mmCIF file of C-alpha atoms in Angstrom:
data_model
loop_
_atom_site.group_PDB
_atom_site.id
_atom_site.type_symbol
_atom_site.label_atom_id
_atom_site.label_comp_id
_atom_site.label_asym_id
_atom_site.label_seq_id
_atom_site.Cartn_x
_atom_site.Cartn_y
_atom_site.Cartn_z
ATOM 1 C CA MET A 17 15.271 -36.158 19.927
ATOM 2 C CA LEU A 18 18.280 -33.459 19.842
ATOM 3 C CA GLN A 19 19.188 -32.897 16.675
ATOM 4 C CA HIS A 20 23.253 -31.685 16.956
ATOM 5 C CA SER A 21 24.389 -29.347 13.970
ATOM 6 C CA ARG A 22 27.439 -27.890 13.280
ATOM 7 C CA PRO A 23 28.288 -24.635 14.195
ATOM 8 C CA ARG A 24 27.582 -21.365 12.277
ATOM 9 C CA VAL A 25 31.443 -21.046 10.851
ATOM 10 C CA THR A 26 30.384 -17.215 9.465
ATOM 11 C CA THR A 27 29.166 -14.766 11.919
ATOM 12 C CA PRO A 28 25.996 -11.940 10.479
ATOM 13 C CA ASN A 29 29.275 -9.442 10.210
ATOM 14 C CA TYR A 30 31.034 -11.791 8.305
ATOM 15 C CA ASP A 31 27.503 -12.345 6.693
ATOM 16 C CA ARG A 32 27.345 -8.736 5.397
ATOM 17 C CA TYR A 33 31.410 -8.281 4.657
ATOM 18 C CA LEU A 34 30.228 -10.960 1.948
ATOM 19 C CA ALA A 35 27.236 -8.925 0.561
ATOM 20 C CA VAL A 36 28.949 -6.020 0.076
ATOM 21 C CA THR A 37 31.973 -7.551 -1.216
ATOM 22 C CA ALA A 38 30.018 -9.389 -3.607
ATOM 23 C CA LYS A 39 27.335 -6.451 -4.698
ATOM 24 C CA SER A 40 30.713 -4.237 -5.319
ATOM 25 C CA ASN A 41 32.153 -6.717 -7.535
ATOM 26 C CA ARG A 42 29.574 -8.306 -9.164
ATOM 27 C CA ARG A 43 31.523 -10.706 -11.566
ATOM 28 C CA SER A 44 33.751 -12.224 -8.213
ATOM 29 C CA THR A 45 33.392 -15.790 -7.974
ATOM 30 C CA ALA A 46 32.769 -18.019 -4.641
ATOM 31 C CA SER A 47 36.144 -18.688 -4.875
ATOM 32 C CA ASP A 48 36.878 -15.514 -5.096
ATOM 33 C CA LEU A 49 34.619 -14.373 -2.432
ATOM 34 C CA SER A 50 35.667 -17.198 -0.093
ATOM 35 C CA ARG A 51 39.543 -15.984 -0.443
ATOM 36 C CA GLN A 52 39.057 -12.677 0.534
ATOM 37 C CA LEU A 53 37.067 -13.264 3.531
ATOM 38 C CA SER A 54 39.850 -15.287 4.791
ATOM 39 C CA SER A 55 42.416 -12.717 4.492
ATOM 40 C CA ALA A 56 40.735 -9.876 5.229
ATOM 41 C CA THR A 57 38.966 -12.269 8.607
ATOM 42 C CA GLY A 58 41.019 -15.293 9.095
ATOM 43 C CA THR A 59 38.148 -17.714 8.847
ATOM 44 C CA THR A 60 38.028 -20.047 6.266
ATOM 45 C CA VAL A 61 34.633 -20.895 4.411
ATOM 46 C CA SER A 62 34.191 -23.269 1.701
ATOM 47 C CA ARG A 63 32.501 -21.502 -1.569
ATOM 48 C CA GLN A 64 29.263 -23.596 -0.737
ATOM 49 C CA THR A 65 28.607 -21.587 2.393
ATOM 50 C CA VAL A 66 29.334 -18.757 0.553
ATOM 51 C CA TYR A 67 26.395 -19.685 -2.020
ATOM 52 C CA ARG A 68 24.069 -20.252 0.918
ATOM 53 C CA ARG A 69 25.348 -16.877 2.972
ATOM 54 C CA LEU A 70 24.321 -15.309 0.197
ATOM 55 C CA GLY A 71 21.353 -16.980 -1.231
ATOM 56 C CA HIS A 72 20.185 -16.311 1.722
ATOM 57 C CA ILE A 73 19.681 -12.553 1.769
ATOM 58 C CA GLY A 74 18.652 -12.869 -2.388
ATOM 59 C CA LEU A 75 21.847 -12.594 -3.814
ATOM 60 C CA TYR A 76 22.416 -15.317 -6.263
ATOM 61 C CA ALA A 77 24.743 -16.137 -9.368
ATOM 62 C CA ARG A 78 23.596 -15.067 -12.737
ATOM 63 C CA ARG A 79 23.893 -14.903 -16.200
ATOM 64 C CA PRO A 80 23.808 -10.923 -17.082
ATOM 65 C CA VAL A 81 22.106 -9.661 -20.195
ATOM 66 C CA ARG A 82 23.833 -9.144 -23.078
ATOM 67 C CA CYS A 83 21.637 -6.082 -24.498
ATOM 68 C CA VAL A 84 23.128 -3.559 -28.020
ATOM 69 C CA SER A 85 22.706 -0.075 -26.876
ATOM 70 C CA LEU A 86 20.799 1.075 -29.778
ATOM 71 C CA THR A 87 21.402 4.491 -30.988
ATOM 72 C CA ALA A 88 18.377 7.111 -32.245
ATOM 73 C CA THR A 89 18.953 5.795 -35.693
ATOM 74 C CA HIS A 90 18.275 2.154 -34.462
ATOM 75 C CA CYS A 91 15.308 3.377 -32.416
ATOM 76 C CA ARG A 92 13.977 5.377 -35.839
ATOM 77 C CA LEU A 93 14.499 2.268 -38.418
ATOM 78 C CA ARG A 94 12.738 -0.475 -35.481
ATOM 79 C CA LEU A 95 9.957 1.901 -35.278
ATOM 80 C CA THR A 96 9.483 2.613 -38.996
ATOM 81 C CA TRP A 97 10.323 -1.435 -39.547
ATOM 82 C CA SER A 98 7.148 -2.374 -37.038
ATOM 83 C CA ARG A 99 4.592 0.582 -38.256
ATOM 84 C CA GLU A 100 5.120 -1.122 -42.327
ATOM 85 C CA HIS A 101 4.769 -4.622 -40.436
ATOM 86 C CA ALA A 102 1.558 -3.673 -38.116
ATOM 87 C CA LEU A 103 -1.223 -5.239 -40.725
ATOM 88 C CA TRP A 104 0.512 -8.191 -41.770
ATOM 89 C CA THR A 105 -1.836 -11.123 -42.147
ATOM 90 C CA PRO A 106 -0.803 -14.813 -40.514
ATOM 91 C CA GLN A 107 -0.593 -15.863 -44.185
ATOM 92 C CA GLN A 108 2.248 -12.768 -45.032
ATOM 93 C CA TRP A 109 3.535 -14.214 -41.501
ATOM 94 C CA SER A 110 4.056 -17.561 -42.300
ATOM 95 C CA CYS A 111 7.068 -16.948 -44.579
ATOM 96 C CA VAL A 112 8.676 -15.475 -41.910
ATOM 97 C CA MET A 113 11.556 -17.453 -40.244
ATOM 98 C CA PHE A 114 12.686 -16.486 -36.715
ATOM 99 C CA SER A 115 15.977 -17.919 -35.706
ATOM 100 C CA ASP A 116 16.630 -19.777 -32.296
ATOM 101 C CA GLU A 117 20.296 -18.878 -30.931
ATOM 102 C CA SER A 118 20.034 -21.452 -28.260
ATOM 103 C CA ARG A 119 23.503 -22.255 -26.813
ATOM 104 C CA PHE A 120 24.146 -25.748 -25.702
ATOM 105 C CA SER A 121 27.382 -26.866 -23.856
ATOM 106 C CA PHE A 122 28.932 -30.633 -23.722
ATOM 107 C CA GLN A 123 31.715 -29.095 -20.963
ATOM 108 C CA SER A 124 30.734 -28.676 -17.589
ATOM 109 C CA VAL A 125 31.965 -25.474 -17.728
ATOM 110 C CA SER A 126 30.842 -22.860 -19.886
ATOM 111 C CA GLY A 127 33.008 -20.179 -19.490
ATOM 112 C CA ARG A 128 30.232 -18.087 -19.108
ATOM 113 C CA ILE A 129 30.711 -14.893 -16.420
ATOM 114 C CA LEU A 130 28.529 -15.257 -14.081
ATOM 115 C CA ILE A 131 27.031 -11.822 -11.277
ATOM 116 C CA TRP A 132 26.063 -11.474 -8.383
ATOM 117 C CA ARG A 133 22.286 -9.984 -8.711
ATOM 118 C CA VAL A 134 18.703 -9.928 -6.293
ATOM 119 C CA ALA A 135 15.388 -11.558 -8.157
ATOM 120 C CA GLY A 136 13.837 -9.590 -9.773
ATOM 121 C CA THR A 137 16.599 -7.192 -11.214
ATOM 122 C CA ARG A 138 17.676 -9.073 -14.617
ATOM 123 C CA TYR A 139 17.300 -5.610 -16.562
ATOM 124 C CA HIS A 140 18.449 -3.340 -14.349
ATOM 125 C CA GLN A 141 21.292 -1.339 -15.695
ATOM 126 C CA GLU A 142 24.151 -2.832 -13.508
ATOM 127 C CA ASN A 143 23.275 -6.085 -14.303
ATOM 128 C CA THR A 144 23.686 -5.863 -18.172
ATOM 129 C CA ILE A 145 26.267 -6.491 -20.438
ATOM 130 C CA GLU A 146 26.933 -4.401 -23.910
#
């Protein structure tokens, strides 16, 4: 039995254009990329098509890592603290409370910014926000 599939809307050149655009502006949304492709080529694609095309080359929309830039003083203080507590017993650690800062949202839109990145590059400098 023959399967009839829809004709492919984008060409390999359009896919490369999407990849280059997503990498140059990591915070652009799939809808933004769809509009940019449409204005550049005249071809209209859905945001879902953009997700699929970028997914094929390994680019996914993910939350950027938030990091605090540490000064030399911060590093020195953290090292001192860790050395002071290196030999603590489980009894001493049982008096310490660690907090969980998980974020929960009951709305469909969380308002978080996503970036396009390749798997395994989470902590690369271009994928972090201070």
